[in-house]
Short mmCIF file of C-alpha atoms in Angstrom, two decimals:
data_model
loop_
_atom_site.label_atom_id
_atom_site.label_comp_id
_atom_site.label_asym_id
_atom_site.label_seq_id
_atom_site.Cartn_x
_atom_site.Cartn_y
_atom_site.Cartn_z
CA UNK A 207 -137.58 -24.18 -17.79
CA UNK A 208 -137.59 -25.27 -14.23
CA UNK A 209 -137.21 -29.17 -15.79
CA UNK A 210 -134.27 -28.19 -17.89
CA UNK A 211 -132.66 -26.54 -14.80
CA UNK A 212 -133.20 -29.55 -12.82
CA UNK A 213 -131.80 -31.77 -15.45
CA UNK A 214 -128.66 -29.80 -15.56
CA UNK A 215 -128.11 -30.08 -11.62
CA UNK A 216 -128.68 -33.52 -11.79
CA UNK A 217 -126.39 -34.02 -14.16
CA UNK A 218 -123.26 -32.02 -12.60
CA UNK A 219 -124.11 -33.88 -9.65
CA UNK A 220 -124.35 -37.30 -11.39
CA UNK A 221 -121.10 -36.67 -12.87
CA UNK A 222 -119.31 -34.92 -9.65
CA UNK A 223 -120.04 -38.30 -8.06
CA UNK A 224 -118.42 -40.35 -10.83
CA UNK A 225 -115.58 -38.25 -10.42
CA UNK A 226 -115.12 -38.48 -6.94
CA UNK A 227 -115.37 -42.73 -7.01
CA UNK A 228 -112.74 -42.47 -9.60
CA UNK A 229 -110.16 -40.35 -7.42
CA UNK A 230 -110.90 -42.03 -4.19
CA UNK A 231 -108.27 -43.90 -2.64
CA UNK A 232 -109.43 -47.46 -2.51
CA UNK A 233 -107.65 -48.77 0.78
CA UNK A 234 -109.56 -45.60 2.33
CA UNK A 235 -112.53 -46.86 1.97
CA UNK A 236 -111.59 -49.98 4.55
CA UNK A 237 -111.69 -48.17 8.64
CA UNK A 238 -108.06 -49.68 9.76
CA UNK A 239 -108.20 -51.12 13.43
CA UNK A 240 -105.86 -49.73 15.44
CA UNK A 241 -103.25 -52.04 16.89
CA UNK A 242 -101.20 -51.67 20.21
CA UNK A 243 -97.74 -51.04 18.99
CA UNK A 244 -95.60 -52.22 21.32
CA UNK A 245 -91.95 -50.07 21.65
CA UNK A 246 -89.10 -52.77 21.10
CA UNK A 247 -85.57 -52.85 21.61
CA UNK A 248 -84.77 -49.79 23.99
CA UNK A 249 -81.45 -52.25 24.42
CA UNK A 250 -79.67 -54.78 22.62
CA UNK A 251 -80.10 -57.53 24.87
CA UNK A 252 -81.47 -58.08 28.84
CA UNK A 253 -78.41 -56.49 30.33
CA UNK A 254 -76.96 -52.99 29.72
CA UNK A 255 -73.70 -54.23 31.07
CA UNK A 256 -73.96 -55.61 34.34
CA UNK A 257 -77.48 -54.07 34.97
CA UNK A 258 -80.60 -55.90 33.48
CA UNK A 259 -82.04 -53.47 30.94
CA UNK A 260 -85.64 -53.08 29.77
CA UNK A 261 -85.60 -55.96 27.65
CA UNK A 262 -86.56 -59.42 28.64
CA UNK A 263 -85.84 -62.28 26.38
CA UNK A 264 -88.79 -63.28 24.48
CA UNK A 265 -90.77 -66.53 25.00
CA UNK A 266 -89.63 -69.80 24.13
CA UNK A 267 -85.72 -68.53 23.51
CA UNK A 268 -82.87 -69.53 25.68
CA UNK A 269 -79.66 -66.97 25.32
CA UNK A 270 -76.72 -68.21 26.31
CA UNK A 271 -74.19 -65.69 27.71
CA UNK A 272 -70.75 -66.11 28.06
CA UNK A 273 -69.36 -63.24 30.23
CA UNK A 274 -65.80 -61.94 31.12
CA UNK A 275 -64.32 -59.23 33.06
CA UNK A 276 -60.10 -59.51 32.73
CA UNK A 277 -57.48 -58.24 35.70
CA UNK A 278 -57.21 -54.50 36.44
CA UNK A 279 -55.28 -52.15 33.49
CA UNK A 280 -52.99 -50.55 36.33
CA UNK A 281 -51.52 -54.21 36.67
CA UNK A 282 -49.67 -52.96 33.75
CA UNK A 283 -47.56 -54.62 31.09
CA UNK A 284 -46.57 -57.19 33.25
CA UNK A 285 -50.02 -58.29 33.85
CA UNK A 286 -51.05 -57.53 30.03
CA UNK A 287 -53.18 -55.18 31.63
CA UNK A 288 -55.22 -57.14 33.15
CA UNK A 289 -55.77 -59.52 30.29
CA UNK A 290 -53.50 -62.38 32.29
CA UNK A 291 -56.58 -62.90 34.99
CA UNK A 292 -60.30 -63.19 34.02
CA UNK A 293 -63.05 -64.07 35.86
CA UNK A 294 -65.72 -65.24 33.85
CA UNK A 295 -69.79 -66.19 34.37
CA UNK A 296 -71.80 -68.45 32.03
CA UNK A 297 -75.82 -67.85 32.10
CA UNK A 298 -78.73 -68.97 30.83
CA UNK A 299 -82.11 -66.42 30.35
CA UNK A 300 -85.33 -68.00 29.34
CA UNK A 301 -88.35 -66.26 28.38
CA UNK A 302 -91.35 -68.63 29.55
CA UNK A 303 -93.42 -65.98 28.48
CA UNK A 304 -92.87 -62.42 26.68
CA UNK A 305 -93.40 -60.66 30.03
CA UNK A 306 -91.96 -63.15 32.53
CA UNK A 307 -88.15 -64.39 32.50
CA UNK A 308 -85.78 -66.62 34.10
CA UNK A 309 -82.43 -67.85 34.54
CA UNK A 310 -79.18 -69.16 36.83
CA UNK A 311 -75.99 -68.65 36.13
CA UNK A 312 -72.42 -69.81 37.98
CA UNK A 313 -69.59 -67.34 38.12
CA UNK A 314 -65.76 -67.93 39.35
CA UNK A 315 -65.96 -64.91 41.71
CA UNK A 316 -66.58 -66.04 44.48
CA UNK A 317 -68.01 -69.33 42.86
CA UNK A 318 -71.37 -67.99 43.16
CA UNK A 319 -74.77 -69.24 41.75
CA UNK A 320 -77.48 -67.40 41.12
CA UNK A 321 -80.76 -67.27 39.70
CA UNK A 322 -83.43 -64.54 38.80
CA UNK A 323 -86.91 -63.90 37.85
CA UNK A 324 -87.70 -61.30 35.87
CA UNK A 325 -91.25 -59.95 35.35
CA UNK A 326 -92.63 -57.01 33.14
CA UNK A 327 -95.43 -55.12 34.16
CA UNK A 328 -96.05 -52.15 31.51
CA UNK A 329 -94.46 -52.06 28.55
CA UNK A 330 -93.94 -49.26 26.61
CA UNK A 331 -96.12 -48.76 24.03
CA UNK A 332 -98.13 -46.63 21.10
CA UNK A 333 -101.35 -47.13 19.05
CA UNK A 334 -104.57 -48.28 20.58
CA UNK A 335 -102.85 -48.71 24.15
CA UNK A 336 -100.22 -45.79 25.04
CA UNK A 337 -97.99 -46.64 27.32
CA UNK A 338 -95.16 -44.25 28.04
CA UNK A 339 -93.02 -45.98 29.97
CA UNK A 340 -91.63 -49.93 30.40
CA UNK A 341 -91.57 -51.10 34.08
CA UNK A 342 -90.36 -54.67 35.33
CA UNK A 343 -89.70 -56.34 38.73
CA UNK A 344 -86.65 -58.09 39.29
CA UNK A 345 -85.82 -60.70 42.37
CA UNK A 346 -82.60 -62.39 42.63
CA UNK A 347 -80.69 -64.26 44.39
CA UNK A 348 -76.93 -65.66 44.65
CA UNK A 349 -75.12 -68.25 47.20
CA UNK A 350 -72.11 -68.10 47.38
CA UNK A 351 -70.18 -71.51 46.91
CA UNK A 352 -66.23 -70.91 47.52
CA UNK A 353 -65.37 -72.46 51.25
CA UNK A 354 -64.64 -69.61 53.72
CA UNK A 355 -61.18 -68.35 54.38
CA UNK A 356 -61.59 -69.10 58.08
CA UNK A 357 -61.82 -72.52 59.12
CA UNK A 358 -62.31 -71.99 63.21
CA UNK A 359 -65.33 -70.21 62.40
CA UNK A 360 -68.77 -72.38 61.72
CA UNK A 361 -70.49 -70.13 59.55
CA UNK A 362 -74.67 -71.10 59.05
CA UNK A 363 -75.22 -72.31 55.69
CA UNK A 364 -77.75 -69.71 55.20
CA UNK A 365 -74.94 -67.24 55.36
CA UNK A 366 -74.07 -68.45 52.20
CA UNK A 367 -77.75 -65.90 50.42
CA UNK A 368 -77.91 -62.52 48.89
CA UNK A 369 -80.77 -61.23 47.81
CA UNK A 370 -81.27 -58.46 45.17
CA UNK A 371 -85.00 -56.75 44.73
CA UNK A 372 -85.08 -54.40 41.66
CA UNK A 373 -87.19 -52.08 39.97
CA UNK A 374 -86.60 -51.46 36.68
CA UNK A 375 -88.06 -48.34 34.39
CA UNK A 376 -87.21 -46.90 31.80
CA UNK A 377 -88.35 -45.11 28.41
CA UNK A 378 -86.82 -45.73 24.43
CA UNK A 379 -87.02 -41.95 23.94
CA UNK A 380 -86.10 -42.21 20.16
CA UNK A 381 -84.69 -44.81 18.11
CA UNK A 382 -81.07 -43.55 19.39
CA UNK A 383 -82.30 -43.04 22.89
CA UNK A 384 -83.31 -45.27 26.01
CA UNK A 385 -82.76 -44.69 29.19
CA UNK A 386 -83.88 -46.39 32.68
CA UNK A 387 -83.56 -46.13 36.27
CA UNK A 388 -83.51 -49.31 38.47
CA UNK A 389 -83.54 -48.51 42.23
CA UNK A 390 -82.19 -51.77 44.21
CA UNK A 391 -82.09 -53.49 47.20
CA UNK A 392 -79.52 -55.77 47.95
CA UNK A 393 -79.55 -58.03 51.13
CA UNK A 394 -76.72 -59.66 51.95
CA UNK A 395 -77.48 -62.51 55.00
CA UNK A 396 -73.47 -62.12 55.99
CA UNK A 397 -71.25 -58.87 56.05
CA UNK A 398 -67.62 -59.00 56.61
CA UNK A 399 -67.23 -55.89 59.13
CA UNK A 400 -69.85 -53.71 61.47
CA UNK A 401 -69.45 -50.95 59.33
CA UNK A 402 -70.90 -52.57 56.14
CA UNK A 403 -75.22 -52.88 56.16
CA UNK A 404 -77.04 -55.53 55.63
CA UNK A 405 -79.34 -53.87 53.80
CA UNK A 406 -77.36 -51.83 50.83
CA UNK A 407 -80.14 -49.04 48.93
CA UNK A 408 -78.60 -48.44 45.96
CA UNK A 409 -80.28 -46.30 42.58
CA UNK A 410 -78.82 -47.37 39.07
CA UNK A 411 -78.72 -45.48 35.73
CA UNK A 412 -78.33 -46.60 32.60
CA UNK A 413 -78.22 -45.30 28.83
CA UNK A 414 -78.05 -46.15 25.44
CA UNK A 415 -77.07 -44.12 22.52
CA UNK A 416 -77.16 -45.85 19.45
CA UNK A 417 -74.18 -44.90 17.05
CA UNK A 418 -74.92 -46.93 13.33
CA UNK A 419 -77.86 -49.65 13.20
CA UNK A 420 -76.06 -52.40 14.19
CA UNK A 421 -73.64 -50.48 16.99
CA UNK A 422 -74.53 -48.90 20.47
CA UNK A 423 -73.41 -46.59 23.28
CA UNK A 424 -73.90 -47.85 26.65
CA UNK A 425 -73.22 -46.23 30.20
CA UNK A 426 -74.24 -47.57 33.34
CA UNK A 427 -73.61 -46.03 36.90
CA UNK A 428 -74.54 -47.47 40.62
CA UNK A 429 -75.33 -44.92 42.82
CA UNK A 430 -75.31 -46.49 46.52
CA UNK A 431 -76.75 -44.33 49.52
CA UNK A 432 -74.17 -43.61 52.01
CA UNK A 433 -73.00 -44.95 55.11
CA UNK A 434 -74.08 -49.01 53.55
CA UNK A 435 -70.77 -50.20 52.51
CA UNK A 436 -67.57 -50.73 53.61
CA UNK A 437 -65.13 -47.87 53.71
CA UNK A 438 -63.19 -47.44 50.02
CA UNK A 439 -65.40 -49.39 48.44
CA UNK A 440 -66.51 -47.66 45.05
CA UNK A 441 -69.77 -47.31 42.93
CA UNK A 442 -69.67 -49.32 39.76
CA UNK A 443 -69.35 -47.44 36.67
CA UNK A 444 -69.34 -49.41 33.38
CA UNK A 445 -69.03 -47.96 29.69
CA UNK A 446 -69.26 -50.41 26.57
CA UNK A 447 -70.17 -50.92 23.70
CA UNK A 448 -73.04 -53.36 22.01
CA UNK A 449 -71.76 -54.90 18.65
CA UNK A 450 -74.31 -57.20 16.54
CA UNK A 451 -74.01 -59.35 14.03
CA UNK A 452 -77.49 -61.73 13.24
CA UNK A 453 -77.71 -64.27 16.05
CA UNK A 454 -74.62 -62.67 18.67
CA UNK A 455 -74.52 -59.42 20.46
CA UNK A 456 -71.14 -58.84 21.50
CA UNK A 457 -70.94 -56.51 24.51
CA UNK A 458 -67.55 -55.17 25.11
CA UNK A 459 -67.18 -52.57 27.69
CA UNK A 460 -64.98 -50.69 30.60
CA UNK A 461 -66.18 -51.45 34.44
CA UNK A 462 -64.48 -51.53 37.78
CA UNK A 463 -66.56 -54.30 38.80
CA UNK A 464 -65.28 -57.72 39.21
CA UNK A 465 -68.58 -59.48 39.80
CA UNK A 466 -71.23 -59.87 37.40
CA UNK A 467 -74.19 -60.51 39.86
CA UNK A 468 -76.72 -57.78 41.68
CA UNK A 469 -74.60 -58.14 44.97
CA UNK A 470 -71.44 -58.18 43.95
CA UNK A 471 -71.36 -55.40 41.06
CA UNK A 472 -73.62 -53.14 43.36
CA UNK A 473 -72.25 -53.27 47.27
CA UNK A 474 -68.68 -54.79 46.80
CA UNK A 475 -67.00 -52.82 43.53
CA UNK A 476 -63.25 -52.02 44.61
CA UNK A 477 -61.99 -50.50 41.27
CA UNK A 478 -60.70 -46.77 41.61
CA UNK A 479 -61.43 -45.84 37.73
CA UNK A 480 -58.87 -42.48 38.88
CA UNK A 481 -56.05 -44.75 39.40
CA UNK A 482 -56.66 -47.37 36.87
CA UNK A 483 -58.59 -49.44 38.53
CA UNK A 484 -60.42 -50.91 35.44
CA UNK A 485 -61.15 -53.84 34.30
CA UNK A 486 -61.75 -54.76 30.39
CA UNK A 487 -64.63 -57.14 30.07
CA UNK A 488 -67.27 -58.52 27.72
CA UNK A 489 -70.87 -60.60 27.26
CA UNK A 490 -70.99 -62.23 24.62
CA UNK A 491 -74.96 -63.47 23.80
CA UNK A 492 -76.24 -66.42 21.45
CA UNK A 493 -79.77 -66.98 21.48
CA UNK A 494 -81.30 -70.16 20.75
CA UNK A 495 -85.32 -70.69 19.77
CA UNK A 496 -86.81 -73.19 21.74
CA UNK A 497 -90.08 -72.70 21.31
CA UNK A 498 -91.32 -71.38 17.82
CA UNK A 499 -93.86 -68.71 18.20
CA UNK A 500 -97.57 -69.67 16.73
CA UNK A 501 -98.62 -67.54 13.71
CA UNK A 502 -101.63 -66.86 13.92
CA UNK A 503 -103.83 -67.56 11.71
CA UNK B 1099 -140.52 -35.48 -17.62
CA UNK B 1100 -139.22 -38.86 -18.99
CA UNK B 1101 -135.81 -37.11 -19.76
CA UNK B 1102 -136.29 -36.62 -15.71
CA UNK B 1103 -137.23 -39.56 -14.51
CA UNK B 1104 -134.40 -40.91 -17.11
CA UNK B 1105 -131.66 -38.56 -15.16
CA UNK B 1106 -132.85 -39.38 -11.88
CA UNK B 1107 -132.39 -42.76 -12.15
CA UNK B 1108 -128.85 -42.90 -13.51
CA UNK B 1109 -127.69 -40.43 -10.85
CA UNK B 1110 -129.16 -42.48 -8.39
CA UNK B 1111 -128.55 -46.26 -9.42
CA UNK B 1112 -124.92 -45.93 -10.59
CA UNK B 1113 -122.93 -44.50 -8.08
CA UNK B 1114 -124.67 -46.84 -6.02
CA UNK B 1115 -123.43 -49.79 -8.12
CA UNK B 1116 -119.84 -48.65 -8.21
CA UNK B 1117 -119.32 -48.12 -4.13
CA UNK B 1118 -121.02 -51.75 -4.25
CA UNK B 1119 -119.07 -53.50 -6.59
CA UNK B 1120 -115.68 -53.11 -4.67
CA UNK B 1121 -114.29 -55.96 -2.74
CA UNK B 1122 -112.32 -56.21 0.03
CA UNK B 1123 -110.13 -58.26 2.77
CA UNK B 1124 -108.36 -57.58 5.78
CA UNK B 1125 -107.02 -60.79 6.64
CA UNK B 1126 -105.26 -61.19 3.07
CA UNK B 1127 -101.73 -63.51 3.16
CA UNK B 1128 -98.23 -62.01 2.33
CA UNK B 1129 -95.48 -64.52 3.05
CA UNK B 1130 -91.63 -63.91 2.00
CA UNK B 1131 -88.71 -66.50 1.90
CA UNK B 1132 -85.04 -65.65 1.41
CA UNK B 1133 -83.15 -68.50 0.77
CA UNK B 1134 -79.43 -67.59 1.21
CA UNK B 1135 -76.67 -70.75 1.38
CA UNK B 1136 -76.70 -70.18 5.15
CA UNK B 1137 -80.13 -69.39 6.25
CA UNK B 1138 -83.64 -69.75 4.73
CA UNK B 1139 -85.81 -67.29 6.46
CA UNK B 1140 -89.52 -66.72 5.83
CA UNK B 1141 -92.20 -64.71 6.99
CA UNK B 1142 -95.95 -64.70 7.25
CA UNK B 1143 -98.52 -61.65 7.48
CA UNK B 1144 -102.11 -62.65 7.98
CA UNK B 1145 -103.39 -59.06 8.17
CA UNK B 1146 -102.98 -57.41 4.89
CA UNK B 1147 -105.38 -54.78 3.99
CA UNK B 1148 -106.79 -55.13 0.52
CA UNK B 1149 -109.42 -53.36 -1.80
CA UNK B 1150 -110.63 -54.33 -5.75
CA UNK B 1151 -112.19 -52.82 -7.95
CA UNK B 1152 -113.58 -54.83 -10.58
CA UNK B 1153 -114.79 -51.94 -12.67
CA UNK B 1154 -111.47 -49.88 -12.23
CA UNK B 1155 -109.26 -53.25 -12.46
CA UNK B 1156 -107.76 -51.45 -8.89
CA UNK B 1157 -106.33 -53.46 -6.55
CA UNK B 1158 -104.73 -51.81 -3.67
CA UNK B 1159 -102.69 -53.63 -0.51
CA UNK B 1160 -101.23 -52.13 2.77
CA UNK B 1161 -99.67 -54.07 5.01
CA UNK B 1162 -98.17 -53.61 8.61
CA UNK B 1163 -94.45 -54.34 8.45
CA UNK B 1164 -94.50 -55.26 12.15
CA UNK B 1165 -96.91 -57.83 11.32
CA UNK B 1166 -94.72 -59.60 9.59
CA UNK B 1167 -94.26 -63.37 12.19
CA UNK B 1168 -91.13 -65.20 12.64
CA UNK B 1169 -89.97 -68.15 13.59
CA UNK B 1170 -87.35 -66.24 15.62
CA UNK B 1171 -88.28 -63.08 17.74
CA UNK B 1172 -84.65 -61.96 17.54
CA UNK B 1173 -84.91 -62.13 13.65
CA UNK B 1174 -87.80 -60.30 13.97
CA UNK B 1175 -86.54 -57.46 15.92
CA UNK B 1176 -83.47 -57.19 13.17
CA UNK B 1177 -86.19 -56.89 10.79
CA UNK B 1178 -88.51 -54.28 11.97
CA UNK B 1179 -84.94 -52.67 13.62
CA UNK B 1180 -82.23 -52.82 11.45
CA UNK B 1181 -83.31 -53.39 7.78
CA UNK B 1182 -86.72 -52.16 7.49
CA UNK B 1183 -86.78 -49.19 9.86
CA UNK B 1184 -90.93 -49.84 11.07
CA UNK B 1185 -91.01 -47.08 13.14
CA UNK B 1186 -89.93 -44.75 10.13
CA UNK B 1187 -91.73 -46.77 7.52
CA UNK B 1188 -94.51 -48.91 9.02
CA UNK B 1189 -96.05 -49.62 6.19
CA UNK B 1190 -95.81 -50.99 2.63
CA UNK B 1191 -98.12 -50.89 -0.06
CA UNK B 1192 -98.79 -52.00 -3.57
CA UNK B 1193 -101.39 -49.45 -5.99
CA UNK B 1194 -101.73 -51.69 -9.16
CA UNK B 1195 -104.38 -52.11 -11.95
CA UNK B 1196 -104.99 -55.30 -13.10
CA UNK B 1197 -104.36 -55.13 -17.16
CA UNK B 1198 -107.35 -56.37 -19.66
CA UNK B 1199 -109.72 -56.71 -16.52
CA UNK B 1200 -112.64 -55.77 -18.71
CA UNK B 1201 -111.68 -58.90 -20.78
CA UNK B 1202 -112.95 -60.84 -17.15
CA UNK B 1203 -116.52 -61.44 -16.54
CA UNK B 1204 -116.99 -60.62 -12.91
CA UNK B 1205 -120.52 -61.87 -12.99
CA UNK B 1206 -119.79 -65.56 -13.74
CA UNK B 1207 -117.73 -67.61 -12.08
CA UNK B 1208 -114.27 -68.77 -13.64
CA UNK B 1209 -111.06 -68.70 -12.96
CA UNK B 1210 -108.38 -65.90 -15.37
CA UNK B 1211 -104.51 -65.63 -15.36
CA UNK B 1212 -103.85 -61.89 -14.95
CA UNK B 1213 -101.25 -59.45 -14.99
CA UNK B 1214 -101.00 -56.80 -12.28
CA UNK B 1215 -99.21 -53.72 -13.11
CA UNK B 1216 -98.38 -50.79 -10.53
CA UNK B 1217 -96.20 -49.53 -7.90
CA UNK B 1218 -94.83 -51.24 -4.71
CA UNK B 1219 -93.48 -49.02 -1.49
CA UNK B 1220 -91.17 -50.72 1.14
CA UNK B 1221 -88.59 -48.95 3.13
CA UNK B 1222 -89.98 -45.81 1.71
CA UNK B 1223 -88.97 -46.22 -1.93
CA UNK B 1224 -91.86 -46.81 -4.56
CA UNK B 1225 -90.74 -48.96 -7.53
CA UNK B 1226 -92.73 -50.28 -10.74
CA UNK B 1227 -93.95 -53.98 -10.30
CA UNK B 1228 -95.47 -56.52 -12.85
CA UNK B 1229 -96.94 -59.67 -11.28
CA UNK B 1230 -98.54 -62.01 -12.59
CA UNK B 1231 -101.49 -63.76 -10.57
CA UNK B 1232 -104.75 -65.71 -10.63
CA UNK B 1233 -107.90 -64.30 -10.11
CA UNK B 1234 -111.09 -66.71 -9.54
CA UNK B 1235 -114.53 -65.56 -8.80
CA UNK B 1236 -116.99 -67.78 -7.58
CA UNK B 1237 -120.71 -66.56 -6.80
CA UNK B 1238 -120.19 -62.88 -4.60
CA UNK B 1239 -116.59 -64.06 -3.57
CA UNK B 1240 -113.47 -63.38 -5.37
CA UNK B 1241 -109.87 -64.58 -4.34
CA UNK B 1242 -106.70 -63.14 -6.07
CA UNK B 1243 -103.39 -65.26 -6.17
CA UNK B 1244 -99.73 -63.80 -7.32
CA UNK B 1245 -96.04 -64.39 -6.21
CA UNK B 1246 -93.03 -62.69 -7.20
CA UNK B 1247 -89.76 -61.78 -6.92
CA UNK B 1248 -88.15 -58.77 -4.93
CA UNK B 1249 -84.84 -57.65 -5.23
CA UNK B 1250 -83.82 -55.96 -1.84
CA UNK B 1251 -81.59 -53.92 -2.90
CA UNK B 1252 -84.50 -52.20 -5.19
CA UNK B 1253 -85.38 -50.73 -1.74
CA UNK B 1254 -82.32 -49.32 -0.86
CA UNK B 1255 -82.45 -52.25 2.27
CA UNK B 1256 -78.99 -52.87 2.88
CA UNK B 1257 -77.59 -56.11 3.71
CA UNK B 1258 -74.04 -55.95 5.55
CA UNK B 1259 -71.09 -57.84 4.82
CA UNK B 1260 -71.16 -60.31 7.94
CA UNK B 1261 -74.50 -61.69 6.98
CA UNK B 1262 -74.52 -61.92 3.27
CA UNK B 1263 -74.57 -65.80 3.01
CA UNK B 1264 -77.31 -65.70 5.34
CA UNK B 1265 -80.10 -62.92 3.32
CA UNK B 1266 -80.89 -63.75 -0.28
CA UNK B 1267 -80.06 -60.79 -2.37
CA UNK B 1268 -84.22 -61.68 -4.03
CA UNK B 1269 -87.26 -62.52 -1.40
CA UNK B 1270 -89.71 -64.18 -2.98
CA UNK B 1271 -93.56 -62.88 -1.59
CA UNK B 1272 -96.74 -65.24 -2.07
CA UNK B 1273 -99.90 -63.34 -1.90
CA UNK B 1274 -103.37 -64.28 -1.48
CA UNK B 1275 -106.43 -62.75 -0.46
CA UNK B 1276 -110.23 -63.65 -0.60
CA UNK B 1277 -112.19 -60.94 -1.18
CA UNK B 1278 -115.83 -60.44 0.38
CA UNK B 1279 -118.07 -57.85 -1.21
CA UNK B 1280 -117.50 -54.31 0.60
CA UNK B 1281 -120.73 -52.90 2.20
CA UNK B 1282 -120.51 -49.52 2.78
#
């Protein structure tokens, strides 16, 4: 009796395990390795308008940028609101590595060149590492070119530097979402009056709300601590929009900056966006692939 | 007693042999290549996850859609971003049983044109897929072979307007794996 019983259990159980090798998922049977998945494209492209965003250009591509900003809309119809007078800037950006980025760039205003490094030290991310946040370090600087207005004055040549120091962090909250904070220092070796600071602290905030996949939301605003610049000077507040089609990103966007570098857009913005004082602008961004990424094998 | 011993060893020996006899990978090979008049793009994945089951005929794939390399990292981004939506879908996978397997010796070593029939998920839609592939086994190693055709639109991936000369409607996808025996 006890045999038969035994025979029976073994049996159910000899069969229960059949059963369960026939139901079982086979890819379960492999233990997945976790990978770090790192969060990517909180923005279009490295700028949010003027601002550099969280995003640095990846390694071994070169992106061109072609960038505008026309005359003030209270010029009126006479001026074509604004779109008579343009001041433009032409950059390069270079990723030399996925974390670390460079790049000059000439604008009219001012005939100004300038040149950056851009360096990312966390990066946002999920999986095996999580990372909440992105953080990256940004130094700049820009000389100004244009001859001074005042020729019985021997200005030094090294009053000729601005420097910009920059913090940038931010967070992609959700696919639709990003947002960052970049607190700034801007050091400008000349100042026009005694009222104006060398030093300028200034905090910037940016967003991005993306509308449709390929179309996005941006608002950027320049908060700059009291008391640093000269009197009627405004803070630069910028609204766009980020348009892409396969290799361009076409920013087009509302500012009442005229410059498009760190000192200019941040400590000398004269736009009144009350009384008009707006100017229509755009980026426009082609990126080329200099270096092909490895696959690894 | 003999009906016992009998018993015992059949509950004991063949459950053993069938979590033995699977094979897997997890470096298998997915490539894809769109050749539209503008562009050709293509695509390489060195980390697929597969499993087979010679007994069963199973084969099962996952893959990472992030993993997915290209030449361009802004092509790459549109990928994961705009037309396969990683973060909502990061995966795709392929449950399929290979048809006549028990018409393939898995013992001796040879090489068998097969059929693979099952489902495919990308972009969170599952469709029916035939393929047909190689299979060769050689001593305790087995490597599958297959490519076929994928019609994007299958997988409710749209394709706008601006860039339609430069994504082929069809991807073709090369697969290949070598499987190992899986231990377990």
């Amino acid at each position: 009796m006890k045999k038969i019983l035994l025979l029976i259990v073994l049996s159910f159980l000899f069969l229960f395990q059949i059963n369960a090798q026939d139901d079982t998922d086979l890819l379960s049977m492999l233990d997945e390795e976790e990978t770090i998945d790192y969060t990517s494209a909180a923005f279009k492209t490295n700028r949010v308008i003027n601002l550099h965003s969280l995003e640095n250009t990846a390694r071994g591509v070169l992106d061109f940028k072609i960038s505008h900003r026309f005359g003030f809309i209270n010029g009126g119809a006479y001026e074509l609101f604004g779109l008579d007078n343009a001041t433009i800037r032409l950059g390069f950006d270079y990723g030399l590595t996925n974390n670390f980025q460079i790049g000059i760039g000439r604008s009219g205003f001012e005939k100004t060149y300038d040149g950056y490094m851009k360096y990312r030290l966390l990066r946002q991310s999920t999986g095996k590492r999580r990372m909440p946040i992105t953080l990256s370090v940004l130094a700049a600087t820009a000389i100004r070119g244009q001859k001074w207005t005042r020729d019985e004055v021997e200005y030094p040549f090294f009053a000729r530097f601005n420097y910009t120091y920059q913090l940038i962090l931010g967070r992609k909250f959700s696919d639709n979402f990003s947002m960052q904070l970049s607190p700034t220092v801007v050091h400008r070796n000349l100042v026009v009056t005694r009222t104006e600071k060398n030093d300028v602290f200034a905090l910037g905030i940016a967003m991005r709300q993306r509308i449709t996949r390929r179309l996005a939301l941006n608002v950027e605003y320049i908060y700059v601590l009291p008391d640093q610049i000269a009197p009627g000077l405004k803070h630069s507040l910028s609204v766009g929009c980020d348009i892409e089609t396969g290799g361009h990103v076409f920013q087009l966007h509302f500012t009442n900056s005229t410059a498009m570098n760190e000192k200019g857009f941040i400590a000398e913005t004269t736009g009144d966006w009350l009384k008009g004082g707006i100017r229509f602008g755009f980026n426009v961004s082609r990126v080329f692939t200099i270096v092909k990424p490895k696959i690894i094998d | 007693m003999k009906n016992l011993i009998v018993v015992l060893l059949i509950a004991f020996i063949v459950p053993a042999l069938s979590a033995q006899g699977k094979y897997f990978t997890k470096e298998g090979k997915i490539s894809f290549f769109s050749d539209a008049p503008m562009e050709k793009i293509e695509a390489h994945n060195r980390k697929a996850n597969s499993v087979l089951d010679p007994a069963t005929g199973k084969m099962e794939w996952s893959v990472l859609v992030k993993a997915f390399q290209f030449d361009k990292a802004l092509m790459q981004e549109h990928f994961n971003e705009n037309y396969m939506e990683s973060d909502k879908f990061p995966k795709a996978v392929f449950k399929g049983v290979i048809q006549d397997h028990d018409k393939i010796d898995w013992k001796k070593d040879g090489v068998h044109n097969v059929k693979v029939r099952g489902t495919m998920e990308i972009h969170g839609v599952t469709k029916d897929v035939v393929a047909d592939g190689k299979i060769a086994i050689k001593g305790t190693s087995i490597s599958a072979q297959s490519d076929l055709t994928v019609a994007v639109s299958d997988y409710e991936i749209k394709i706008p307007a601006v860039v339609k000369d430069n994504i082929a409607k069809t991807v073709k996808i090369d697969i290949k794996a070598d499987y190992a025996p899986l231990v377990k």
